[in-house]
Amino acid sequence: MAPPSPTPVPARFPPLSAFDASARERRTAASDLDGTLLASSSAFPYYFLVALEAGSYLRALALLLLAPLILLLYTAVSEPAAIALLVFATFAGLRVDDVEAVARGVLPRHYAAGVRADAWEVFRGCGAGRRVVVTASPAVMVGPFVEEFLGAEVAGTELLTFAGGRRFTGVIESVLVGERKREVVERMFAGGDLPDVGLGDRESDHDFMAICKEAYMVPTNKSAPRAAADALLSRVVFHDGRLVHRPDPKHALFSLAYLPVGFALALLRVFISLYVPRGLVRHAYRLTGIRLAVRGIPPPPPSHGTPGSLLVCNHRTAVDPIMVSIALGRQVTCMTYNVSELSTAISLVPTVALTGYREVDKARIAALLESGRDVVVCPEGTTCREPCLLRFSALFAELTDWIVPVAVDAAQSTYYGSTARGSQAMDPWFFYMNPRPGYRVTFLPALQPEETCGVGGRSAVEVANHVQVVISKELRYECTGFTRKDKYMKLASKDGRVANECEQKGKKLA
C-alpha cells in the first residue's frame, strides 16, 4: 500500500523541500513542534501520558472521553479553545513535581521517536547560533525534551499554579498560537536579528514565520522518515511510564479498556506460577499466551555437598528470576534490591534482599551458594528497557569461580513490567497483564577457570566486564557505563539506594 501523499503547501511560504543549505549560512532558527519537527501534528498522546502518569487512570479515561469534544472545538470553533480545554482536563490539580518528573522521564522517548528527519536536518543545520522551539504545548511538558534532545530553547504555553506554586490550576492566560507566537519570538530575539529560518506546518504558525528572514512550510506527512536515534543531540537510555506504545487515541483506548481483562489474565498466570508443578509451568504458560524460549545448555544441578551455581543475568523485568527458574527446571534463589511483600507473595522463587552494603551482601550470597543453592543475581542492579546493558557490579565475581552467564530478553506489547517512579510491587502484575508477553532465556557457557578471580587471578572488575561483554554479544546489546544511580537520578531524582534492615526498623520505630 502506497504511503499517503503530503498535504499541499500554501503558496505564501515555500515547502521545506525548497530549502537550499548551500545558499548561505544561517545561524538562528525558530520552529513549531507538533507537525513540524514532529511528524504527527497531534499533541493529544503526550497530554494523555501526563494525565495517566502524573494523575491517574480515571483522569486519563476522562481525557479520552473528552477527545471528541476537543476535536470538535478545534475544527469548528478555534485552536486556542480546544487547547485550553485539553490543558484544563489534563493539568487541573496535578502536582508540579509529578508533571516535571513525567516530562523528564516519560515523554522524551515518545517525542524522540517522532522527530522528522528532514525538518530536524534543516533545524539543526541552520541553528548553529541559536535554536528556538515555539509551541502551543505547555512549556513544562515539552521543555526537557526540547532542551536535551534538540538543543533548543523552548517558548511554550505557561500554566498558572496555586498552593504556593506546588499544583497547577489547569488555567492559562493565553494559548501560544498565531500572534502570540510572533510576540514571543520578537521578545526572544529582541536587540538582535530575527531568526534566519522559520519552520511551521499550519496557518497559526504564519505570524511568527512572517518575521523570519526566510520561512518554509513542512507538509503534513505522518509517514515521513524519522530521525535516527543517534541523529539527535541525546539518546534515550532510561525512560519510565507503563505504556509501551505512543498512546494515540486507538492505543490509549485499548490500554484502558483492556485493564480489567489483563488483570484477570495476570491472576491466572500468577496462579499457574505458584501452583502448577514446575515441570509443567512452561507448557501452562504457553496456553495462556506467554512465549518462553530457552536456548543453550543449563548448568547441571549441584550434587550433594557441592556449592550451587551463580547465575549472572542482565535485568529486563521483575520476573527475570522466575523465567530463569522455569527455564532451568529447578528452584533458584534470587538476590535483589527491591523486595516488596506483594512481589514475594507471588514469586515462584525465594527472594532475598540485598542491603547495598558490600560485606553484608557478599556474606549472604556466599552462604546461599555454600548451602548448595543456585543463586540468580542481576549485577546491573536495576532494569533497563533499551537494548543496553548497564555497568555490572563486580561483587558477584568475588564469590565463586562457578559463574554461568545468562542472557534474558523480554517482549512487552502493551505495559512495561518495570518502573522507577511508580509502585514497583505492581511490576510483575503489569508484565503478566500483557496480551502475549514473551521471554528468551539463553544459558551461556560457564566461565573457564582462567577467566575467574580464584584460579585465573583476574580482578573482580575484569570478570564483571567480561561477563557484561559476553551477554551483550549474545543479545546484540550495547555495553554502557551507566549505573543504577544514574537511572534513578534521571527518572526519580533519587539515588535508588534501598535502606538496609536496621534503617528500615529505625523508621518503623520513629
XYZ file of C-alpha atoms in Angstrom:
510
model
C 0.000 0.000 0.000
C 1.461 3.356 -1.041
C 2.010 5.945 1.720
C -0.390 8.894 1.758
C 0.747 11.855 -0.315
C 1.791 15.002 1.565
C -0.782 17.730 2.044
C -0.346 20.610 -0.480
C 1.589 23.570 0.930
C 0.004 27.058 0.961
C 1.534 29.374 -1.636
C 2.530 32.015 0.952
C 5.638 30.080 2.039
C 7.712 27.594 0.031
C 7.772 23.942 1.077
C 10.608 22.538 3.176
C 11.937 20.723 0.095
C 12.847 24.128 -1.384
C 15.393 24.801 1.366
C 18.938 25.065 -0.027
C 21.528 24.531 2.686
C 24.359 25.644 0.411
C 22.836 29.030 -0.432
C 24.213 30.853 2.611
C 24.954 30.388 6.295
C 22.000 30.537 8.673
C 22.829 30.715 12.365
C 19.433 31.120 14.037
C 16.180 29.234 13.620
C 12.674 29.195 15.082
C 10.290 26.287 14.631
C 6.941 24.911 15.667
C 6.966 21.451 17.276
C 3.920 19.246 16.576
C 3.560 18.647 12.838
C 6.809 20.469 12.098
C 9.741 18.941 13.962
C 7.474 16.042 14.924
C 5.788 14.028 12.169
C 2.433 13.943 13.955
C 0.511 17.183 14.349
C -1.486 15.810 17.289
C -0.224 16.525 20.808
C -3.036 14.511 22.413
C -0.872 11.416 23.162
C 1.514 13.499 25.269
C -1.309 15.099 27.255
C -2.724 11.611 27.791
C 0.613 10.408 29.168
C 0.724 13.332 31.601
C -2.852 12.634 32.724
C -2.053 8.942 33.203
C 1.414 9.070 34.759
C 1.145 12.281 36.808
C -2.568 11.802 37.515
C -4.473 8.531 37.420
C -6.204 6.064 35.142
C -9.515 7.802 35.872
C -8.123 11.155 34.751
C -6.725 9.543 31.604
C -10.120 7.947 30.911
C -11.892 11.288 31.385
C -9.463 12.924 28.956
C -10.064 10.179 26.409
C -13.836 10.636 26.682
C -13.378 14.380 26.130
C -11.305 13.839 22.985
C -14.250 14.080 20.524
C -15.380 17.369 22.069
C -11.815 18.725 21.941
C -11.564 17.749 18.277
C -14.901 19.445 17.547
C -13.728 22.645 19.249
C -10.501 22.552 17.259
C -12.199 22.200 13.883
C -15.421 24.192 14.427
C -14.527 26.882 16.967
C -10.844 27.678 17.446
C -7.470 26.097 18.177
C -6.982 28.108 21.409
C -10.358 26.967 22.791
C -9.531 23.317 22.140
C -6.082 23.606 23.715
C -7.480 25.423 26.755
C -9.919 22.557 27.411
C -7.209 19.957 26.793
C -4.879 21.687 29.236
C -7.534 22.039 31.929
C -8.634 18.393 31.732
C -5.020 17.254 31.860
C -3.361 19.525 34.409
C -6.010 20.786 36.854
C -4.883 19.869 40.365
C -1.749 17.958 39.376
C 1.404 18.425 41.413
C 4.076 20.415 39.588
C 6.778 17.953 40.722
C 4.846 14.997 39.293
C 4.376 16.674 35.913
C 8.047 17.648 35.765
C 9.044 14.048 36.514
C 6.826 12.769 33.675
C 8.220 15.408 31.310
C 11.726 14.313 32.229
C 11.296 10.534 32.353
C 8.292 9.504 30.231
C 7.682 11.937 27.376
C 11.175 12.235 25.783
C 11.137 8.652 24.459
C 7.844 9.235 22.640
C 8.871 12.670 21.386
C 12.249 11.405 20.155
C 10.661 8.547 18.219
C 8.536 11.015 16.236
C 11.134 13.567 15.088
C 11.022 14.141 11.316
C 14.379 13.569 9.665
C 14.008 16.322 7.031
C 12.778 19.035 9.399
C 15.383 18.150 12.037
C 18.187 18.275 9.479
C 17.213 21.820 8.469
C 16.563 22.989 12.041
C 19.840 21.624 13.368
C 21.892 22.727 10.379
C 20.728 26.346 10.313
C 20.621 26.894 14.047
C 24.297 26.764 14.959
C 23.950 30.116 16.716
C 20.564 29.747 18.385
C 17.573 27.455 18.054
C 14.116 28.210 19.437
C 11.049 25.955 19.528
C 7.800 27.910 19.823
C 4.777 25.734 20.571
C 1.226 25.846 21.900
C 2.015 22.888 24.194
C 2.816 23.749 27.825
C 6.484 24.598 28.324
C 6.611 22.373 31.417
C 5.641 19.407 29.233
C 7.989 19.864 26.272
C 10.909 21.683 27.896
C 13.098 18.736 28.973
C 12.872 17.074 25.548
C 13.467 20.244 23.540
C 16.449 21.309 25.633
C 18.209 17.941 25.926
C 17.427 16.281 22.599
C 17.056 19.238 20.232
C 19.463 21.618 21.922
C 16.949 24.446 21.701
C 15.243 26.999 23.900
C 11.536 26.468 24.366
C 8.726 29.015 24.302
C 5.500 27.294 25.246
C 2.166 27.994 26.835
C 2.601 28.865 30.519
C 0.286 27.349 33.151
C -0.968 29.027 36.308
C -0.360 27.404 39.704
C -1.769 27.556 43.231
C -0.865 26.214 46.697
C 2.394 28.128 46.685
C 3.288 27.031 43.182
C 3.025 23.324 44.007
C -0.061 22.492 41.916
C -1.447 23.513 38.547
C -4.816 25.240 38.282
C -5.303 23.990 34.715
C -5.963 27.597 33.650
C -3.802 29.507 31.161
C -3.707 33.228 30.460
C -3.377 32.783 26.699
C -2.522 29.951 24.336
C 0.651 30.369 22.325
C -0.773 30.407 18.786
C -0.964 32.960 15.961
C 0.053 36.477 17.014
C 1.154 35.240 20.446
C 3.828 33.116 18.787
C 5.075 36.128 16.852
C 5.191 38.274 20.000
C 7.200 35.657 21.864
C 9.701 35.252 19.039
C 10.135 39.033 18.834
C 10.813 39.174 22.575
C 13.278 36.291 22.474
C 15.231 37.931 19.653
C 14.899 41.476 20.997
C 18.006 43.572 20.433
C 19.287 41.338 17.664
C 18.468 39.951 14.287
C 15.260 37.962 13.936
C 15.575 34.245 13.104
C 17.304 33.384 9.855
C 14.889 30.488 9.255
C 11.347 29.789 10.431
C 9.596 26.421 10.162
C 5.880 25.725 10.583
C 3.124 23.454 9.350
C -0.189 25.302 9.795
C -1.847 28.672 9.444
C -1.412 29.549 13.123
C 2.365 29.461 12.513
C 2.277 32.068 9.744
C 2.554 35.052 12.093
C 5.935 34.132 13.527
C 7.169 32.693 10.219
C 6.475 36.046 8.525
C 9.056 37.859 10.672
C 11.809 35.328 9.927
C 14.276 36.170 7.143
C 13.139 33.063 5.280
C 10.464 30.545 6.183
C 9.345 27.122 4.997
C 6.190 25.077 5.422
C 6.553 21.452 6.469
C 3.945 19.425 4.535
C 1.747 17.131 6.594
C 3.007 13.584 6.198
C 2.638 11.134 9.091
C 4.734 8.626 7.150
C 7.700 10.981 6.828
C 11.031 9.282 7.686
C 12.024 9.664 11.333
C 15.381 10.903 12.537
C 17.701 8.125 13.709
C 18.176 7.849 17.467
C 21.823 8.878 17.222
C 20.985 11.867 14.999
C 19.504 13.778 17.936
C 21.729 15.540 20.451
C 20.994 12.958 23.129
C 19.875 9.352 23.219
C 17.119 7.796 25.308
C 18.592 5.088 27.537
C 16.396 5.489 30.616
C 12.663 6.090 30.488
C 9.668 5.431 32.693
C 5.915 5.035 32.333
C 3.769 1.952 31.913
C 2.691 2.228 28.263
C 4.875 0.651 25.595
C 3.341 2.442 22.599
C 2.737 6.120 21.978
C -0.909 6.456 23.090
C -2.684 7.788 20.031
C -6.456 7.503 20.592
C -6.546 3.885 19.389
C -3.748 2.680 21.668
C -4.977 4.864 24.539
C -8.446 3.324 24.345
C -7.057 -0.197 24.225
C -4.656 0.334 27.140
C -7.521 1.464 29.397
C -10.288 -0.851 28.163
C -8.014 -3.894 28.374
C -7.035 -3.289 32.022
C -9.760 -5.485 33.638
C -9.151 -8.289 31.145
C -5.410 -8.000 31.590
C -5.638 -8.132 35.372
C -7.797 -11.269 35.237
C -5.265 -12.840 32.884
C -2.439 -11.843 35.221
C -4.221 -13.558 38.128
C -4.423 -16.772 36.088
C -0.754 -16.609 35.140
C 0.325 -15.937 38.726
C -1.798 -18.893 39.888
C -0.013 -21.084 37.344
C 3.373 -19.866 38.566
C 2.541 -20.714 42.163
C 0.557 -23.944 41.976
C 1.304 -25.804 38.747
C 4.186 -28.331 39.072
C 7.435 -26.710 37.985
C 7.967 -29.081 35.080
C 4.578 -28.132 33.630
C 4.659 -24.364 34.172
C 6.324 -23.668 30.848
C 3.613 -25.567 28.962
C 0.821 -23.982 31.009
C 2.272 -20.572 30.263
C 2.024 -21.299 26.549
C -1.708 -21.985 26.910
C -2.221 -18.514 28.412
C -0.223 -16.713 25.715
C 3.218 -16.468 27.356
C 6.013 -17.404 24.958
C 9.122 -18.716 26.687
C 12.089 -19.693 24.518
C 15.043 -21.476 26.159
C 18.427 -21.678 24.475
C 21.812 -23.047 25.434
C 22.634 -25.781 27.917
C 21.532 -25.169 31.510
C 24.140 -25.930 34.182
C 23.692 -29.293 35.925
C 22.143 -29.302 39.395
C 24.660 -29.219 42.251
C 25.468 -32.604 43.732
C 25.213 -33.243 47.467
C 27.793 -31.232 49.394
C 28.900 -29.055 46.476
C 28.209 -25.320 46.039
C 25.445 -24.127 43.786
C 25.810 -22.216 40.521
C 25.923 -18.431 40.422
C 23.652 -17.484 37.524
C 24.579 -13.959 36.396
C 21.993 -12.371 34.124
C 21.061 -8.981 32.755
C 17.916 -7.372 34.144
C 14.828 -6.658 31.997
C 11.797 -7.059 34.302
C 10.921 -8.138 37.827
C 10.119 -11.673 36.624
C 13.610 -12.404 35.252
C 14.453 -14.860 38.100
C 11.093 -16.622 37.698
C 11.704 -17.191 33.988
C 15.267 -18.360 34.654
C 13.971 -20.850 37.228
C 11.318 -22.189 34.833
C 13.878 -22.441 32.027
C 16.315 -24.168 34.367
C 13.668 -26.605 35.583
C 14.542 -26.282 39.268
C 14.441 -23.928 42.226
C 16.752 -20.927 42.394
C 17.169 -18.133 44.927
C 17.007 -14.543 43.717
C 19.047 -11.686 45.169
C 17.516 -8.266 44.531
C 17.451 -4.715 45.877
C 13.726 -4.063 45.824
C 11.649 -6.684 47.611
C 8.019 -5.935 48.401
C 5.711 -8.223 50.329
C 3.419 -8.457 47.291
C 6.279 -9.411 44.956
C 7.476 -12.027 47.424
C 3.968 -13.464 47.767
C 3.556 -14.130 44.042
C 7.138 -15.132 43.324
C 7.864 -18.653 42.184
C 11.375 -18.385 43.635
C 12.679 -17.463 47.117
C 13.786 -13.832 47.174
C 16.476 -12.408 49.438
C 17.012 -8.666 49.797
C 20.357 -7.023 49.138
C 21.246 -4.273 51.608
C 23.575 -2.201 49.460
C 26.419 -2.865 51.925
C 29.132 -4.854 50.222
C 30.316 -7.122 53.035
C 26.802 -7.931 54.246
C 25.579 -8.814 50.745
C 28.738 -10.784 49.991
C 28.258 -12.926 53.100
C 24.587 -13.592 52.299
C 25.217 -14.737 48.738
C 28.265 -16.831 49.699
C 26.248 -18.621 52.389
C 23.487 -19.471 49.924
C 25.971 -20.875 47.392
C 27.775 -22.929 50.048
C 24.448 -24.448 51.102
C 24.089 -25.908 47.593
C 21.529 -23.445 46.229
C 21.614 -21.976 42.744
C 21.559 -18.200 43.042
C 20.411 -15.657 40.424
C 21.975 -12.194 40.546
C 21.490 -9.200 38.238
C 24.670 -7.113 38.584
C 23.126 -4.136 36.769
C 21.147 -3.545 39.957
C 18.087 -2.345 38.078
C 16.197 -2.897 34.851
C 16.939 -1.214 31.536
C 14.289 -1.142 28.794
C 16.520 -0.147 25.894
C 18.910 -2.586 24.133
C 21.696 -1.616 26.519
C 23.485 -3.165 29.466
C 24.293 -1.026 32.485
C 27.626 -1.368 34.229
C 27.913 -4.672 36.102
C 28.717 -4.534 39.800
C 31.842 -6.625 40.438
C 30.646 -8.132 43.726
C 29.483 -11.425 42.203
C 32.930 -12.188 40.772
C 34.447 -12.430 44.279
C 32.026 -15.109 45.483
C 32.756 -18.182 43.389
C 34.508 -19.437 40.282
C 31.432 -21.319 39.090
C 29.771 -18.452 37.205
C 27.172 -19.042 34.475
C 26.221 -16.008 32.342
C 22.535 -15.937 31.391
C 21.162 -13.611 28.686
C 17.487 -12.695 29.075
C 15.225 -10.653 26.839
C 11.572 -9.749 27.362
C 8.822 -8.854 24.891
C 6.151 -6.482 26.234
C 3.482 -5.234 23.861
C 1.190 -3.043 25.990
C 2.568 -2.461 29.502
C 6.100 -2.284 30.869
C 6.834 -4.605 33.774
C 9.262 -2.152 35.385
C 9.097 1.334 36.837
C 11.283 3.824 38.682
C 8.622 6.218 39.994
C 5.546 4.024 40.309
C 4.701 1.119 42.576
C 7.387 -1.497 41.983
C 5.221 -4.054 43.777
C 2.986 -3.937 40.692
C 5.805 -4.617 38.221
C 5.221 -8.400 37.912
C 1.488 -7.846 37.521
C 1.925 -5.401 34.661
C 4.231 -7.821 32.861
C 1.700 -10.646 33.225
C -1.092 -8.319 32.048
C 0.366 -8.057 28.534
C -1.756 -9.932 25.974
C 1.148 -12.019 24.639
C 4.313 -11.412 26.658
C 7.469 -13.220 25.681
C 10.805 -14.206 27.187
C 14.005 -15.601 25.775
C 16.438 -17.170 28.250
C 19.858 -18.187 26.942
C 22.266 -20.166 29.141
C 25.807 -19.354 28.049
C 28.888 -21.476 28.811
C 30.214 -21.194 32.345
C 33.356 -19.116 32.749
C 36.592 -21.014 32.229
C 38.905 -21.258 35.277
C 41.351 -18.799 33.732
C 38.530 -16.242 33.378
C 37.761 -16.143 37.123
C 39.173 -14.390 40.167
C 40.202 -17.528 42.070
C 42.029 -19.837 39.686
C 42.571 -17.250 36.959
C 43.759 -14.474 39.251
C 41.611 -11.886 37.417
C 40.365 -8.826 39.239
C 36.662 -8.716 40.089
C 36.189 -5.754 37.727
C 37.791 -7.648 34.850
C 35.484 -10.606 35.406
C 32.393 -8.378 35.656
C 33.312 -6.550 32.452
C 33.947 -9.842 30.666
C 30.529 -11.219 31.650
C 28.864 -7.984 30.553
C 30.514 -8.264 27.130
C 29.593 -11.953 26.768
C 25.922 -11.244 27.491
C 25.855 -8.128 25.293
C 27.212 -10.069 22.314
C 24.542 -12.738 22.709
C 21.752 -10.146 22.894
C 23.404 -7.689 20.472
C 23.032 -5.006 23.095
C 25.322 -2.060 23.754
C 27.520 -2.060 26.850
C 27.345 1.214 28.789
C 28.953 2.666 31.889
C 25.623 3.830 33.326
C 24.669 2.638 36.804
C 21.589 2.117 38.932
C 22.177 5.535 40.478
C 22.288 7.182 37.042
C 18.887 5.726 36.196
C 17.156 6.767 39.400
C 18.667 10.251 39.389
C 17.421 10.703 35.822
C 13.907 9.362 36.349
C 13.110 9.906 40.015
C 15.687 12.398 41.346
C 16.974 9.875 43.885
C 19.940 7.535 44.016
C 17.896 4.318 44.040
C 19.524 3.103 47.237
C 17.372 0.845 49.382
C 17.568 1.227 53.145
C 19.093 -1.714 54.972
C 17.241 -3.682 57.622
C 18.482 -1.558 60.510
C 17.437 1.662 58.808
C 14.025 0.215 57.952
C 13.454 -0.884 61.555
C 14.546 2.552 62.739
C 11.968 4.212 60.535
C 9.225 1.963 61.867
C 10.181 2.816 65.472
C 10.462 6.543 64.814
